[in-house]
């Protein structure tokens, strides 16, 4: 991703997803390997490689999730959605808003990009919630930041985008 600059450093975003996923992949490989050796099954071995390959690909995409700035605009890269670019002429600012949930009650916040036409683009950057400010409920393929760092990330994104934006 040569032309793109990631605003949130890599070391701060990957462990929440990559760590548990690596442990899960190793456990799955050991369990499946033992089972397949006992069964002598070739099809099961192929399934194991497909499963581990797709799980590894998801972990790789999760580690790359974030917001990137470049000469063409803002690249929003999600682990489970297609990455897309919002051109600079459509970017107004980044802001924090409650993250909606299916029942409508948000228990976390996310960083959104506000476009010139008023539409919001949800980024994969979230405020960590839960016990001891560690992670969200269930699996999350988002960039989870501690509360103290979350607020400064919005300022950092707006500051990094400022040279690209026209106007005051």
Short mmCIF file of N, CA and C in Angstrom, two decimals:
data_model
loop_
_atom_site.label_atom_id
_atom_site.label_comp_id
_atom_site.label_asym_id
_atom_site.label_seq_id
_atom_site.Cartn_x
_atom_site.Cartn_y
_atom_site.Cartn_z
N UNK A 1 0.85 -1.17 0.00
CA UNK A 1 0.00 0.00 0.00
C UNK A 1 0.89 1.23 0.00
N UNK A 2 1.75 1.35 -0.99
CA UNK A 2 2.77 2.36 -1.05
C UNK A 2 2.30 3.80 -0.99
N UNK A 3 1.22 4.15 -1.66
CA UNK A 3 0.79 5.55 -1.67
C UNK A 3 -0.05 5.91 -0.45
N UNK A 4 -0.39 4.97 0.38
CA UNK A 4 -1.29 5.21 1.50
C UNK A 4 -0.54 5.27 2.83
N UNK A 5 -0.93 6.23 3.68
CA UNK A 5 -0.36 6.39 5.00
C UNK A 5 -1.41 5.99 6.03
N UNK A 6 -1.06 5.03 6.87
CA UNK A 6 -1.99 4.60 7.92
C UNK A 6 -1.82 5.51 9.13
N UNK A 7 -2.92 6.10 9.58
CA UNK A 7 -2.85 7.06 10.67
C UNK A 7 -2.73 6.37 12.02
N UNK A 8 -3.42 5.27 12.22
CA UNK A 8 -3.32 4.52 13.47
C UNK A 8 -2.22 3.48 13.28
N UNK A 9 -1.17 3.51 14.11
CA UNK A 9 -0.05 2.59 13.91
C UNK A 9 -0.46 1.13 14.01
N UNK A 10 0.22 0.29 13.24
CA UNK A 10 -0.08 -1.14 13.19
C UNK A 10 0.01 -1.83 14.54
N UNK A 11 1.02 -1.54 15.33
CA UNK A 11 1.24 -2.24 16.58
C UNK A 11 0.09 -2.07 17.56
N UNK A 12 -0.70 -1.04 17.42
CA UNK A 12 -1.77 -0.77 18.36
C UNK A 12 -3.09 -1.44 17.96
N UNK A 13 -3.17 -1.98 16.76
CA UNK A 13 -4.47 -2.42 16.28
C UNK A 13 -4.59 -3.92 16.07
N UNK A 14 -3.52 -4.65 16.02
CA UNK A 14 -3.62 -6.02 15.57
C UNK A 14 -3.83 -7.05 16.68
N UNK A 15 -3.34 -6.85 17.89
CA UNK A 15 -3.33 -7.93 18.87
C UNK A 15 -4.72 -8.38 19.27
N UNK A 16 -5.72 -7.48 19.34
CA UNK A 16 -7.06 -7.88 19.76
C UNK A 16 -7.65 -8.95 18.86
N UNK A 17 -7.34 -8.91 17.58
CA UNK A 17 -7.89 -9.89 16.65
C UNK A 17 -6.87 -10.97 16.34
N UNK A 18 -5.65 -10.58 16.06
CA UNK A 18 -4.65 -11.55 15.60
C UNK A 18 -4.27 -12.53 16.71
N UNK A 19 -4.10 -12.06 17.94
CA UNK A 19 -3.72 -12.95 19.04
C UNK A 19 -4.70 -14.10 19.25
N UNK A 20 -5.99 -13.80 19.53
CA UNK A 20 -6.95 -14.88 19.72
C UNK A 20 -7.13 -15.74 18.46
N UNK A 21 -7.03 -15.12 17.29
CA UNK A 21 -7.20 -15.90 16.05
C UNK A 21 -6.05 -16.87 15.87
N UNK A 22 -4.83 -16.45 16.18
CA UNK A 22 -3.70 -17.37 16.06
C UNK A 22 -3.85 -18.55 17.00
N UNK A 23 -4.26 -18.30 18.23
CA UNK A 23 -4.47 -19.38 19.20
C UNK A 23 -5.55 -20.33 18.68
N UNK A 24 -6.64 -19.76 18.16
CA UNK A 24 -7.73 -20.58 17.62
C UNK A 24 -7.29 -21.41 16.42
N UNK A 25 -6.51 -20.81 15.53
CA UNK A 25 -6.03 -21.54 14.35
C UNK A 25 -5.10 -22.68 14.74
N UNK A 26 -4.22 -22.45 15.67
CA UNK A 26 -3.30 -23.52 16.11
C UNK A 26 -4.09 -24.65 16.76
N UNK A 27 -5.05 -24.31 17.63
CA UNK A 27 -5.88 -25.34 18.27
C UNK A 27 -6.67 -26.12 17.24
N UNK A 28 -7.23 -25.42 16.26
CA UNK A 28 -8.00 -26.11 15.21
C UNK A 28 -7.10 -27.02 14.39
N UNK A 29 -5.91 -26.57 14.08
CA UNK A 29 -4.99 -27.38 13.28
C UNK A 29 -4.58 -28.64 14.03
N UNK A 30 -4.29 -28.50 15.31
CA UNK A 30 -3.90 -29.68 16.11
C UNK A 30 -5.05 -30.67 16.21
N UNK A 31 -6.23 -30.16 16.56
CA UNK A 31 -7.40 -31.03 16.70
C UNK A 31 -7.76 -31.72 15.40
N UNK A 32 -7.79 -30.96 14.31
CA UNK A 32 -8.14 -31.55 13.02
C UNK A 32 -7.06 -32.50 12.54
N UNK A 33 -5.81 -32.15 12.79
CA UNK A 33 -4.72 -33.03 12.38
C UNK A 33 -4.79 -34.38 13.06
N UNK A 34 -5.03 -34.38 14.36
CA UNK A 34 -5.16 -35.64 15.10
C UNK A 34 -6.33 -36.46 14.56
N UNK A 35 -7.45 -35.81 14.34
CA UNK A 35 -8.64 -36.51 13.83
C UNK A 35 -8.37 -37.09 12.44
N UNK A 36 -7.75 -36.33 11.55
CA UNK A 36 -7.53 -36.78 10.18
C UNK A 36 -6.51 -37.91 10.12
N UNK A 37 -5.50 -37.86 10.97
CA UNK A 37 -4.51 -38.94 10.99
C UNK A 37 -5.18 -40.23 11.41
N UNK A 38 -6.06 -40.17 12.41
CA UNK A 38 -6.76 -41.37 12.87
C UNK A 38 -7.73 -41.88 11.81
N UNK A 39 -8.38 -40.98 11.10
CA UNK A 39 -9.37 -41.39 10.10
C UNK A 39 -8.73 -41.74 8.77
N UNK A 40 -7.51 -41.26 8.51
CA UNK A 40 -6.85 -41.51 7.23
C UNK A 40 -7.61 -40.90 6.08
N UNK A 41 -8.14 -39.72 6.27
CA UNK A 41 -9.04 -39.10 5.30
C UNK A 41 -8.32 -38.02 4.49
N UNK A 42 -8.35 -38.16 3.15
CA UNK A 42 -7.72 -37.19 2.26
C UNK A 42 -8.61 -35.95 2.10
N UNK A 43 -9.91 -36.15 1.96
CA UNK A 43 -10.84 -35.02 1.81
C UNK A 43 -10.83 -34.12 3.03
N UNK A 44 -10.70 -34.72 4.19
CA UNK A 44 -10.64 -33.94 5.42
C UNK A 44 -9.39 -33.08 5.48
N UNK A 45 -8.29 -33.60 4.95
CA UNK A 45 -7.05 -32.83 4.92
C UNK A 45 -7.21 -31.61 4.01
N UNK A 46 -7.86 -31.80 2.86
CA UNK A 46 -8.12 -30.67 1.96
C UNK A 46 -9.01 -29.64 2.63
N UNK A 47 -10.02 -30.10 3.34
CA UNK A 47 -10.91 -29.18 4.07
C UNK A 47 -10.12 -28.41 5.12
N UNK A 48 -9.23 -29.09 5.82
CA UNK A 48 -8.41 -28.43 6.84
C UNK A 48 -7.60 -27.29 6.23
N UNK A 49 -6.96 -27.56 5.08
CA UNK A 49 -6.17 -26.51 4.44
C UNK A 49 -7.05 -25.36 3.96
N UNK A 50 -8.23 -25.65 3.44
CA UNK A 50 -9.15 -24.58 3.03
C UNK A 50 -9.61 -23.76 4.23
N UNK A 51 -9.95 -24.44 5.31
CA UNK A 51 -10.40 -23.73 6.52
C UNK A 51 -9.30 -22.84 7.07
N UNK A 52 -8.10 -23.40 7.24
CA UNK A 52 -7.00 -22.62 7.79
C UNK A 52 -6.60 -21.48 6.85
N UNK A 53 -6.69 -21.70 5.55
CA UNK A 53 -6.37 -20.64 4.59
C UNK A 53 -7.36 -19.49 4.67
N UNK A 54 -8.66 -19.81 4.75
CA UNK A 54 -9.65 -18.74 4.83
C UNK A 54 -9.59 -18.03 6.18
N UNK A 55 -9.35 -18.76 7.24
CA UNK A 55 -9.21 -18.12 8.55
C UNK A 55 -7.97 -17.24 8.59
N UNK A 56 -6.89 -17.71 8.04
CA UNK A 56 -5.67 -16.91 7.97
C UNK A 56 -5.85 -15.65 7.14
N UNK A 57 -6.61 -15.75 6.05
CA UNK A 57 -6.89 -14.59 5.21
C UNK A 57 -7.71 -13.55 5.98
N UNK A 58 -8.69 -14.00 6.77
CA UNK A 58 -9.49 -13.09 7.57
C UNK A 58 -8.63 -12.39 8.62
N UNK A 59 -7.72 -13.13 9.24
CA UNK A 59 -6.82 -12.53 10.23
C UNK A 59 -5.93 -11.49 9.55
N UNK A 60 -5.42 -11.80 8.37
CA UNK A 60 -4.57 -10.88 7.62
C UNK A 60 -5.33 -9.60 7.29
N UNK A 61 -6.57 -9.72 6.83
CA UNK A 61 -7.38 -8.53 6.52
C UNK A 61 -7.69 -7.74 7.79
N UNK A 62 -7.91 -8.42 8.89
CA UNK A 62 -8.18 -7.74 10.15
C UNK A 62 -6.99 -6.92 10.60
N UNK A 63 -5.80 -7.45 10.40
CA UNK A 63 -4.59 -6.72 10.80
C UNK A 63 -4.38 -5.48 9.94
N UNK A 64 -4.93 -5.45 8.74
CA UNK A 64 -4.78 -4.30 7.85
C UNK A 64 -5.93 -3.30 7.97
N UNK A 65 -6.97 -3.63 8.70
CA UNK A 65 -8.13 -2.74 8.81
C UNK A 65 -7.71 -1.40 9.39
N UNK A 66 -8.32 -0.34 8.87
CA UNK A 66 -8.02 0.99 9.38
C UNK A 66 -8.36 2.07 8.38
N UNK A 67 -7.86 3.26 8.65
CA UNK A 67 -8.08 4.42 7.79
C UNK A 67 -6.72 4.84 7.26
N UNK A 68 -6.63 4.97 5.93
CA UNK A 68 -5.40 5.34 5.26
C UNK A 68 -5.63 6.64 4.49
N UNK A 69 -4.63 7.51 4.49
CA UNK A 69 -4.70 8.76 3.74
C UNK A 69 -3.72 8.71 2.59
N UNK A 70 -4.13 9.25 1.44
CA UNK A 70 -3.26 9.28 0.27
C UNK A 70 -3.65 10.41 -0.65
N UNK A 71 -2.94 10.57 -1.74
CA UNK A 71 -3.22 11.68 -2.65
C UNK A 71 -4.60 11.62 -3.30
N UNK A 72 -5.17 10.44 -3.42
CA UNK A 72 -6.49 10.29 -4.04
C UNK A 72 -7.65 10.51 -3.08
N UNK A 73 -7.39 10.39 -1.77
CA UNK A 73 -8.46 10.54 -0.80
C UNK A 73 -8.21 9.71 0.44
N UNK A 74 -9.30 9.29 1.07
CA UNK A 74 -9.25 8.49 2.30
C UNK A 74 -9.66 7.06 1.94
N UNK A 75 -8.80 6.11 2.23
CA UNK A 75 -9.09 4.70 2.00
C UNK A 75 -9.60 4.12 3.30
N UNK A 76 -10.83 3.61 3.27
CA UNK A 76 -11.42 2.95 4.44
C UNK A 76 -11.34 1.45 4.18
N UNK A 77 -10.53 0.78 4.98
CA UNK A 77 -10.24 -0.65 4.79
C UNK A 77 -10.83 -1.43 5.95
N UNK A 78 -11.84 -2.22 5.66
CA UNK A 78 -12.51 -3.06 6.66
C UNK A 78 -12.08 -4.51 6.47
N UNK A 79 -12.15 -5.28 7.54
CA UNK A 79 -11.78 -6.70 7.46
C UNK A 79 -12.81 -7.52 6.70
N UNK A 80 -14.09 -7.17 6.84
CA UNK A 80 -15.13 -8.00 6.26
C UNK A 80 -15.93 -7.32 5.16
N UNK A 81 -15.52 -6.13 4.76
CA UNK A 81 -16.20 -5.41 3.69
C UNK A 81 -15.16 -5.00 2.66
N UNK A 82 -15.63 -4.64 1.51
CA UNK A 82 -14.75 -4.19 0.45
C UNK A 82 -14.17 -2.82 0.80
N UNK A 83 -12.88 -2.64 0.60
CA UNK A 83 -12.24 -1.35 0.84
C UNK A 83 -12.68 -0.36 -0.24
N UNK A 84 -12.78 0.90 0.14
CA UNK A 84 -13.16 1.93 -0.83
C UNK A 84 -12.49 3.25 -0.49
N UNK A 85 -12.42 4.13 -1.50
CA UNK A 85 -11.78 5.43 -1.35
C UNK A 85 -12.84 6.52 -1.41
N UNK A 86 -12.76 7.45 -0.46
CA UNK A 86 -13.59 8.65 -0.49
C UNK A 86 -12.67 9.77 -0.98
N UNK A 87 -12.96 10.35 -2.17
CA UNK A 87 -12.08 11.40 -2.72
C UNK A 87 -12.02 12.63 -1.79
N UNK A 88 -10.89 13.33 -1.85
CA UNK A 88 -10.70 14.48 -0.97
C UNK A 88 -11.77 15.55 -1.14
N UNK A 89 -12.28 15.73 -2.35
CA UNK A 89 -13.29 16.77 -2.54
C UNK A 89 -14.62 16.43 -1.87
N UNK A 90 -14.78 15.21 -1.38
CA UNK A 90 -16.00 14.82 -0.67
C UNK A 90 -15.80 14.76 0.85
N UNK A 91 -14.56 14.89 1.32
CA UNK A 91 -14.25 14.75 2.75
C UNK A 91 -14.47 16.09 3.45
N UNK A 92 -15.25 16.07 4.54
CA UNK A 92 -15.43 17.27 5.37
C UNK A 92 -14.59 17.14 6.63
N UNK A 93 -14.79 16.05 7.40
CA UNK A 93 -14.02 15.84 8.64
C UNK A 93 -14.30 14.43 9.16
N UNK A 94 -13.55 14.07 10.20
CA UNK A 94 -13.78 12.84 10.95
C UNK A 94 -14.43 13.23 12.27
N UNK A 95 -15.33 12.40 12.76
CA UNK A 95 -15.98 12.65 14.04
C UNK A 95 -16.39 11.36 14.71
N UNK A 96 -16.64 11.46 16.01
CA UNK A 96 -17.05 10.31 16.82
C UNK A 96 -18.56 10.30 16.94
N UNK A 97 -19.13 9.12 16.79
CA UNK A 97 -20.57 8.93 16.98
C UNK A 97 -20.81 7.57 17.62
N UNK A 98 -21.97 7.43 18.30
CA UNK A 98 -22.29 6.12 18.87
C UNK A 98 -22.44 5.08 17.76
N UNK A 99 -21.96 3.90 18.03
CA UNK A 99 -22.07 2.80 17.08
C UNK A 99 -23.43 2.15 17.22
N UNK A 100 -24.25 2.15 16.16
CA UNK A 100 -25.58 1.55 16.29
C UNK A 100 -25.50 0.03 16.42
N UNK A 101 -26.46 -0.50 17.13
CA UNK A 101 -26.58 -1.95 17.29
C UNK A 101 -27.95 -2.36 16.75
N UNK A 102 -28.19 -3.64 16.55
CA UNK A 102 -29.49 -4.06 16.02
C UNK A 102 -30.69 -3.58 16.85
N UNK A 103 -30.52 -3.47 18.17
CA UNK A 103 -31.64 -3.01 18.99
C UNK A 103 -31.67 -1.49 19.12
N UNK A 104 -30.73 -0.81 18.44
CA UNK A 104 -30.74 0.64 18.42
C UNK A 104 -30.00 1.31 19.56
N UNK A 105 -29.58 0.56 20.56
CA UNK A 105 -28.89 1.13 21.70
C UNK A 105 -27.39 0.86 21.54
N UNK A 106 -26.63 1.91 21.29
CA UNK A 106 -25.19 1.74 21.11
C UNK A 106 -24.46 1.71 22.43
N UNK A 107 -23.53 0.77 22.58
CA UNK A 107 -22.74 0.72 23.82
C UNK A 107 -21.27 1.00 23.54
N UNK A 108 -20.98 1.48 22.33
CA UNK A 108 -19.63 1.81 21.97
C UNK A 108 -19.67 2.97 20.98
N UNK A 109 -18.51 3.51 20.67
CA UNK A 109 -18.40 4.60 19.71
C UNK A 109 -17.52 4.16 18.56
N UNK A 110 -17.72 4.81 17.42
CA UNK A 110 -16.89 4.58 16.24
C UNK A 110 -16.50 5.92 15.66
N UNK A 111 -15.47 5.92 14.83
CA UNK A 111 -15.07 7.12 14.10
C UNK A 111 -15.71 7.05 12.73
N UNK A 112 -16.34 8.13 12.34
CA UNK A 112 -17.01 8.24 11.05
C UNK A 112 -16.36 9.35 10.23
N UNK A 113 -16.37 9.18 8.91
CA UNK A 113 -15.96 10.23 8.01
C UNK A 113 -17.24 10.91 7.51
N UNK A 114 -17.32 12.22 7.64
CA UNK A 114 -18.47 12.98 7.18
C UNK A 114 -18.17 13.51 5.79
N UNK A 115 -19.06 13.21 4.83
CA UNK A 115 -18.89 13.65 3.45
C UNK A 115 -19.57 15.00 3.22
N UNK A 116 -19.21 15.64 2.12
CA UNK A 116 -19.77 16.94 1.76
C UNK A 116 -21.28 16.87 1.55
N UNK A 117 -21.78 15.72 1.11
CA UNK A 117 -23.23 15.58 0.88
C UNK A 117 -23.98 15.18 2.16
N UNK A 118 -23.29 15.11 3.29
CA UNK A 118 -23.91 14.80 4.57
C UNK A 118 -23.92 13.32 4.93
N UNK A 119 -23.44 12.46 4.04
CA UNK A 119 -23.44 11.03 4.35
C UNK A 119 -22.28 10.69 5.28
N UNK A 120 -22.49 9.64 6.06
CA UNK A 120 -21.48 9.16 7.00
C UNK A 120 -20.86 7.87 6.48
N UNK A 121 -19.55 7.77 6.61
CA UNK A 121 -18.82 6.55 6.25
C UNK A 121 -18.22 6.00 7.53
N UNK A 122 -18.72 4.86 7.98
CA UNK A 122 -18.22 4.24 9.20
C UNK A 122 -16.83 3.67 8.96
N UNK A 123 -15.90 4.00 9.84
CA UNK A 123 -14.56 3.43 9.76
C UNK A 123 -14.49 2.23 10.71
N UNK A 124 -13.49 1.39 10.57
CA UNK A 124 -13.37 0.24 11.48
C UNK A 124 -12.71 0.59 12.82
N UNK A 125 -12.61 1.87 13.16
CA UNK A 125 -11.95 2.27 14.41
C UNK A 125 -13.00 2.44 15.49
N UNK A 126 -12.86 1.68 16.58
CA UNK A 126 -13.83 1.66 17.68
C UNK A 126 -13.17 2.02 19.00
N UNK A 127 -14.00 2.48 19.93
CA UNK A 127 -13.54 2.68 21.31
C UNK A 127 -13.71 1.35 22.03
N UNK A 128 -12.67 0.90 22.74
CA UNK A 128 -12.75 -0.35 23.50
C UNK A 128 -13.73 -0.19 24.64
N UNK A 129 -14.50 -1.22 24.86
CA UNK A 129 -15.42 -1.27 25.99
C UNK A 129 -15.30 -2.62 26.65
N UNK A 130 -15.77 -2.71 27.87
CA UNK A 130 -15.75 -3.98 28.56
C UNK A 130 -14.90 -3.90 29.80
N UNK A 131 -14.71 -5.04 30.44
CA UNK A 131 -13.97 -5.05 31.69
C UNK A 131 -12.53 -4.62 31.45
N UNK A 132 -12.07 -3.75 32.30
CA UNK A 132 -10.70 -3.24 32.24
C UNK A 132 -10.38 -2.62 30.88
N UNK A 133 -11.41 -2.08 30.20
CA UNK A 133 -11.21 -1.41 28.92
C UNK A 133 -10.58 -2.36 27.90
N UNK A 134 -10.93 -3.65 27.95
CA UNK A 134 -10.35 -4.65 27.07
C UNK A 134 -11.42 -5.24 26.17
N UNK A 135 -11.41 -4.86 24.93
CA UNK A 135 -12.23 -5.51 23.91
C UNK A 135 -13.72 -5.26 24.02
N UNK A 136 -14.42 -5.71 23.01
CA UNK A 136 -15.86 -5.57 22.94
C UNK A 136 -16.47 -6.95 23.16
N UNK A 137 -17.82 -6.98 23.29
CA UNK A 137 -18.48 -8.27 23.44
C UNK A 137 -18.35 -9.06 22.14
N UNK A 138 -18.00 -10.31 22.25
CA UNK A 138 -17.91 -11.17 21.08
C UNK A 138 -16.68 -10.84 20.22
N UNK A 139 -16.65 -11.43 19.03
CA UNK A 139 -15.56 -11.19 18.11
C UNK A 139 -15.72 -9.84 17.45
N UNK A 140 -14.63 -9.15 17.29
CA UNK A 140 -14.65 -7.87 16.61
C UNK A 140 -13.50 -7.83 15.63
N UNK A 141 -13.80 -7.52 14.39
CA UNK A 141 -12.76 -7.39 13.38
C UNK A 141 -12.46 -5.93 13.13
N UNK A 142 -12.67 -5.10 14.15
CA UNK A 142 -12.42 -3.67 14.06
C UNK A 142 -11.13 -3.32 14.79
N UNK A 143 -10.69 -2.10 14.59
CA UNK A 143 -9.54 -1.56 15.30
C UNK A 143 -10.06 -1.03 16.63
N UNK A 144 -9.77 -1.71 17.71
CA UNK A 144 -10.27 -1.32 19.03
C UNK A 144 -9.19 -0.56 19.78
N UNK A 145 -9.48 0.69 20.11
CA UNK A 145 -8.53 1.53 20.82
C UNK A 145 -9.01 1.82 22.23
N UNK A 146 -8.09 1.96 23.19
CA UNK A 146 -8.50 2.34 24.54
C UNK A 146 -9.11 3.74 24.52
N UNK A 147 -9.94 4.02 25.51
CA UNK A 147 -10.67 5.29 25.58
C UNK A 147 -9.73 6.48 25.48
N UNK A 148 -8.61 6.44 26.18
CA UNK A 148 -7.68 7.57 26.18
C UNK A 148 -7.12 7.85 24.80
N UNK A 149 -6.87 6.82 24.02
CA UNK A 149 -6.29 6.99 22.70
C UNK A 149 -7.35 7.26 21.63
N UNK A 150 -8.56 6.83 21.87
CA UNK A 150 -9.62 6.97 20.88
C UNK A 150 -9.88 8.44 20.52
N UNK A 151 -10.01 9.29 21.53
CA UNK A 151 -10.28 10.70 21.29
C UNK A 151 -9.16 11.39 20.53
N UNK A 152 -7.93 11.05 20.87
CA UNK A 152 -6.80 11.68 20.18
C UNK A 152 -6.69 11.18 18.74
N UNK A 153 -7.23 10.00 18.45
CA UNK A 153 -7.17 9.47 17.08
C UNK A 153 -8.03 10.31 16.14
N UNK A 154 -9.19 10.78 16.62
CA UNK A 154 -10.03 11.65 15.79
C UNK A 154 -9.25 12.92 15.45
N UNK A 155 -8.60 13.51 16.45
CA UNK A 155 -7.80 14.72 16.22
C UNK A 155 -6.64 14.44 15.26
N UNK A 156 -6.01 13.28 15.43
CA UNK A 156 -4.89 12.90 14.56
C UNK A 156 -5.36 12.72 13.11
N UNK A 157 -6.52 12.09 12.92
CA UNK A 157 -7.06 11.92 11.56
C UNK A 157 -7.37 13.27 10.93
N UNK A 158 -8.05 14.15 11.68
CA UNK A 158 -8.38 15.47 11.13
C UNK A 158 -7.12 16.28 10.85
N UNK A 159 -6.12 16.19 11.72
CA UNK A 159 -4.86 16.90 11.49
C UNK A 159 -4.11 16.38 10.28
N UNK A 160 -4.09 15.06 10.10
CA UNK A 160 -3.39 14.46 8.96
C UNK A 160 -4.11 14.77 7.65
N UNK A 161 -5.44 14.91 7.71
CA UNK A 161 -6.22 15.17 6.50
C UNK A 161 -6.18 16.65 6.11
N UNK A 162 -5.93 17.54 7.07
CA UNK A 162 -5.98 18.99 6.84
C UNK A 162 -5.18 19.45 5.61
N UNK A 163 -3.94 18.98 5.40
CA UNK A 163 -3.19 19.47 4.22
C UNK A 163 -3.85 19.11 2.89
N UNK A 164 -4.68 18.08 2.87
CA UNK A 164 -5.32 17.65 1.64
C UNK A 164 -6.62 18.40 1.36
N UNK A 165 -7.20 18.96 2.41
CA UNK A 165 -8.52 19.59 2.30
C UNK A 165 -8.38 21.04 1.85
N UNK A 166 -9.39 21.52 1.10
CA UNK A 166 -9.44 22.91 0.71
C UNK A 166 -10.31 23.67 1.71
N UNK A 167 -10.04 24.94 1.85
CA UNK A 167 -10.87 25.76 2.72
C UNK A 167 -10.17 26.07 4.02
N UNK A 168 -10.92 26.62 5.00
CA UNK A 168 -10.31 27.06 6.26
C UNK A 168 -9.81 25.94 7.12
#
